[in-house]
Amino acid sequence: SLDSYRPLPNSLTIKLSTIDGLGLFALNCIDKNTNLGVFHIKDERFVNGVIRTPLAGFVNHSDNPNTYKIENKNEGVVYLYALKDIKENDEITLKYTLYDPSI
C-alpha cells in the first residue's frame, strides 16, 4: 500500500546497465511472483496521468523480460512483479514500448 512506499525495495539497486544508461539490479535472489513495489501511481495532474517511481524510471526494456506489471485500480497504483526467478546481480527488465501521447 502507499503508506508503506519505499523508493526501492531492499532487494534492488541502481547501477550502470549494458542495455541503456542506468538500470535496476537484484542484490539477492528474487522469487517468481514477488511484488517488487510500486511502479506507477495514477495522478492526472502529471504527464501521461502517472507519477513514475524509481522502479519505472530505471527499469530497462527487454523482449525477454523478468518482470511484469499489475494495476490495482482500487488503489490507483501499478505494481511490478517478478515474472520468473531472478538471480543475484541480474538486471530487472520489462517488455514495454515508448510512445508519444500527443500523437
PDB file of C-alpha atoms in Angstrom:
ATOM      1  CA  SER A   1       0.000   0.000   0.000  1.00  0.00           C
ATOM      2  CA  LEU A   2       1.032   3.624  -0.367  1.00  0.00           C
ATOM      3  CA  ASP A   3       1.593   4.064   3.374  1.00  0.00           C
ATOM      4  CA  SER A   4       4.497   1.591   3.177  1.00  0.00           C
ATOM      5  CA  TYR A   5       6.027   3.032  -0.029  1.00  0.00           C
ATOM      6  CA  ARG A   6       9.823   2.874  -0.353  1.00  0.00           C
ATOM      7  CA  PRO A   7      11.705   4.258  -3.395  1.00  0.00           C
ATOM      8  CA  LEU A   8      13.390   0.882  -3.948  1.00  0.00           C
ATOM      9  CA  PRO A   9      12.960  -2.419  -2.162  1.00  0.00           C
ATOM     10  CA  ASN A  10      15.962  -3.722  -0.206  1.00  0.00           C
ATOM     11  CA  SER A  11      16.458  -6.362  -2.922  1.00  0.00           C
ATOM     12  CA  LEU A  12      17.257  -3.819  -5.695  1.00  0.00           C
ATOM     13  CA  THR A  13      19.893  -1.227  -6.534  1.00  0.00           C
ATOM     14  CA  ILE A  14      20.614   1.163  -9.412  1.00  0.00           C
ATOM     15  CA  LYS A  15      23.854   0.849 -11.390  1.00  0.00           C
ATOM     16  CA  LEU A  16      25.275   1.029 -14.914  1.00  0.00           C
ATOM     17  CA  SER A  17      23.416  -1.147 -17.425  1.00  0.00           C
ATOM     18  CA  THR A  18      24.671  -2.904 -20.524  1.00  0.00           C
ATOM     19  CA  ILE A  19      21.206  -2.275 -22.023  1.00  0.00           C
ATOM     20  CA  ASP A  20      20.975   1.507 -21.658  1.00  0.00           C
ATOM     21  CA  GLY A  21      22.314   4.033 -19.139  1.00  0.00           C
ATOM     22  CA  LEU A  22      21.405   3.093 -15.580  1.00  0.00           C
ATOM     23  CA  GLY A  23      19.281   0.083 -14.683  1.00  0.00           C
ATOM     24  CA  LEU A  24      17.834  -1.840 -11.746  1.00  0.00           C
ATOM     25  CA  PHE A  25      19.718  -4.875 -10.483  1.00  0.00           C
ATOM     26  CA  ALA A  26      18.937  -7.623  -7.987  1.00  0.00           C
ATOM     27  CA  LEU A  27      21.032  -7.552  -4.810  1.00  0.00           C
ATOM     28  CA  ASN A  28      19.909 -11.083  -3.964  1.00  0.00           C
ATOM     29  CA  CYS A  29      17.787 -13.847  -5.478  1.00  0.00           C
ATOM     30  CA  ILE A  30      14.156 -12.844  -6.034  1.00  0.00           C
ATOM     31  CA  ASP A  31      11.462 -15.499  -6.286  1.00  0.00           C
ATOM     32  CA  LYS A  32       8.964 -15.647  -9.144  1.00  0.00           C
ATOM     33  CA  ASN A  33       5.796 -13.578  -8.469  1.00  0.00           C
ATOM     34  CA  THR A  34       7.486 -11.430  -5.790  1.00  0.00           C
ATOM     35  CA  ASN A  35       5.983  -7.928  -5.628  1.00  0.00           C
ATOM     36  CA  LEU A  36       8.938  -5.599  -6.252  1.00  0.00           C
ATOM     37  CA  GLY A  37       6.964  -2.490  -5.355  1.00  0.00           C
ATOM     38  CA  VAL A  38       5.054   0.480  -6.737  1.00  0.00           C
ATOM     39  CA  PHE A  39       5.790   1.169 -10.427  1.00  0.00           C
ATOM     40  CA  HIS A  40       3.300   3.965 -11.219  1.00  0.00           C
ATOM     41  CA  ILE A  41       0.838   5.979  -9.174  1.00  0.00           C
ATOM     42  CA  LYS A  42      -2.180   7.268 -11.099  1.00  0.00           C
ATOM     43  CA  ASP A  43      -2.459  11.057 -10.903  1.00  0.00           C
ATOM     44  CA  GLU A  44      -3.976  13.097 -13.749  1.00  0.00           C
ATOM     45  CA  ARG A  45      -2.010  16.201 -12.730  1.00  0.00           C
ATOM     46  CA  PHE A  46       1.185  14.677 -14.153  1.00  0.00           C
ATOM     47  CA  VAL A  47       2.451  13.869 -17.667  1.00  0.00           C
ATOM     48  CA  ASN A  48       0.760  10.701 -19.010  1.00  0.00           C
ATOM     49  CA  GLY A  49      -1.512  10.722 -15.913  1.00  0.00           C
ATOM     50  CA  VAL A  50       1.001   8.940 -13.676  1.00  0.00           C
ATOM     51  CA  ILE A  51       3.825   9.534 -11.241  1.00  0.00           C
ATOM     52  CA  ARG A  52       6.749   7.285 -12.152  1.00  0.00           C
ATOM     53  CA  THR A  53       8.626   5.771  -9.214  1.00  0.00           C
ATOM     54  CA  PRO A  54      12.329   4.820  -9.340  1.00  0.00           C
ATOM     55  CA  LEU A  55      11.228   1.323 -10.415  1.00  0.00           C
ATOM     56  CA  ALA A  56       9.597   2.826 -13.513  1.00  0.00           C
ATOM     57  CA  GLY A  57      12.365   5.335 -14.083  1.00  0.00           C
ATOM     58  CA  PHE A  58      15.239   2.870 -14.093  1.00  0.00           C
ATOM     59  CA  VAL A  59      13.816  -0.407 -15.438  1.00  0.00           C
ATOM     60  CA  ASN A  60      15.102  -1.165 -18.950  1.00  0.00           C
ATOM     61  CA  HIS A  61      13.269  -2.841 -21.824  1.00  0.00           C
ATOM     62  CA  SER A  62      13.817  -6.452 -22.866  1.00  0.00           C
ATOM     63  CA  ASP A  63      11.997  -8.701 -25.335  1.00  0.00           C
ATOM     64  CA  ASN A  64      12.663 -11.455 -22.778  1.00  0.00           C
ATOM     65  CA  PRO A  65      11.755  -9.622 -19.537  1.00  0.00           C
ATOM     66  CA  ASN A  66      11.966 -10.918 -15.985  1.00  0.00           C
ATOM     67  CA  THR A  67       9.136  -8.722 -14.610  1.00  0.00           C
ATOM     68  CA  TYR A  68       5.520  -7.776 -15.387  1.00  0.00           C
ATOM     69  CA  LYS A  69       3.093  -5.075 -14.187  1.00  0.00           C
ATOM     70  CA  ILE A  70      -0.289  -5.397 -12.477  1.00  0.00           C
ATOM     71  CA  GLU A  71      -2.614  -2.445 -11.902  1.00  0.00           C
ATOM     72  CA  ASN A  72      -4.650  -2.239  -8.704  1.00  0.00           C
ATOM     73  CA  LYS A  73      -7.472   0.045  -9.880  1.00  0.00           C
ATOM     74  CA  ASN A  74      -8.855   0.443  -6.339  1.00  0.00           C
ATOM     75  CA  GLU A  75      -5.543   1.925  -5.163  1.00  0.00           C
ATOM     76  CA  GLY A  76      -4.703   3.715  -8.420  1.00  0.00           C
ATOM     77  CA  VAL A  77      -1.317   2.011  -8.330  1.00  0.00           C
ATOM     78  CA  VAL A  78       0.628  -0.245 -10.699  1.00  0.00           C
ATOM     79  CA  TYR A  79       2.937  -2.828  -9.106  1.00  0.00           C
ATOM     80  CA  LEU A  80       5.971  -4.589 -10.610  1.00  0.00           C
ATOM     81  CA  TYR A  81       6.251  -8.364 -10.105  1.00  0.00           C
ATOM     82  CA  ALA A  82       8.955 -10.933 -10.848  1.00  0.00           C
ATOM     83  CA  LEU A  83       7.904 -12.930 -13.929  1.00  0.00           C
ATOM     84  CA  LYS A  84      10.415 -15.659 -13.087  1.00  0.00           C
ATOM     85  CA  ASP A  85      13.106 -16.366 -10.516  1.00  0.00           C
ATOM     86  CA  ILE A  86      15.699 -13.580 -10.720  1.00  0.00           C
ATOM     87  CA  LYS A  87      19.306 -14.284  -9.808  1.00  0.00           C
ATOM     88  CA  GLU A  88      21.579 -12.030  -7.768  1.00  0.00           C
ATOM     89  CA  ASN A  89      23.154  -9.319  -9.993  1.00  0.00           C
ATOM     90  CA  ASP A  90      20.598  -9.854 -12.814  1.00  0.00           C
ATOM     91  CA  GLU A  91      19.209  -6.675 -14.358  1.00  0.00           C
ATOM     92  CA  ILE A  92      15.486  -6.110 -13.814  1.00  0.00           C
ATOM     93  CA  THR A  93      13.776  -5.800 -17.211  1.00  0.00           C
ATOM     94  CA  LEU A  94      10.277  -5.240 -18.542  1.00  0.00           C
ATOM     95  CA  LYS A  95       8.810  -5.510 -22.028  1.00  0.00           C
ATOM     96  CA  TYR A  96       7.405  -2.093 -22.900  1.00  0.00           C
ATOM     97  CA  THR A  97       7.064   0.350 -25.744  1.00  0.00           C
ATOM     98  CA  LEU A  98       7.711   4.061 -25.635  1.00  0.00           C
ATOM     99  CA  TYR A  99       5.044   6.251 -27.168  1.00  0.00           C
ATOM    100  CA  ASP A 100       4.234   9.897 -27.741  1.00  0.00           C
ATOM    101  CA  PRO A 101       0.871  10.583 -26.060  1.00  0.00           C
ATOM    102  CA  SER A 102       0.469  13.808 -28.089  1.00  0.00           C
ATOM    103  CA  ILE A 103       0.090  11.877 -31.372  1.00  0.00           C
TER     104      ILE A 103
END
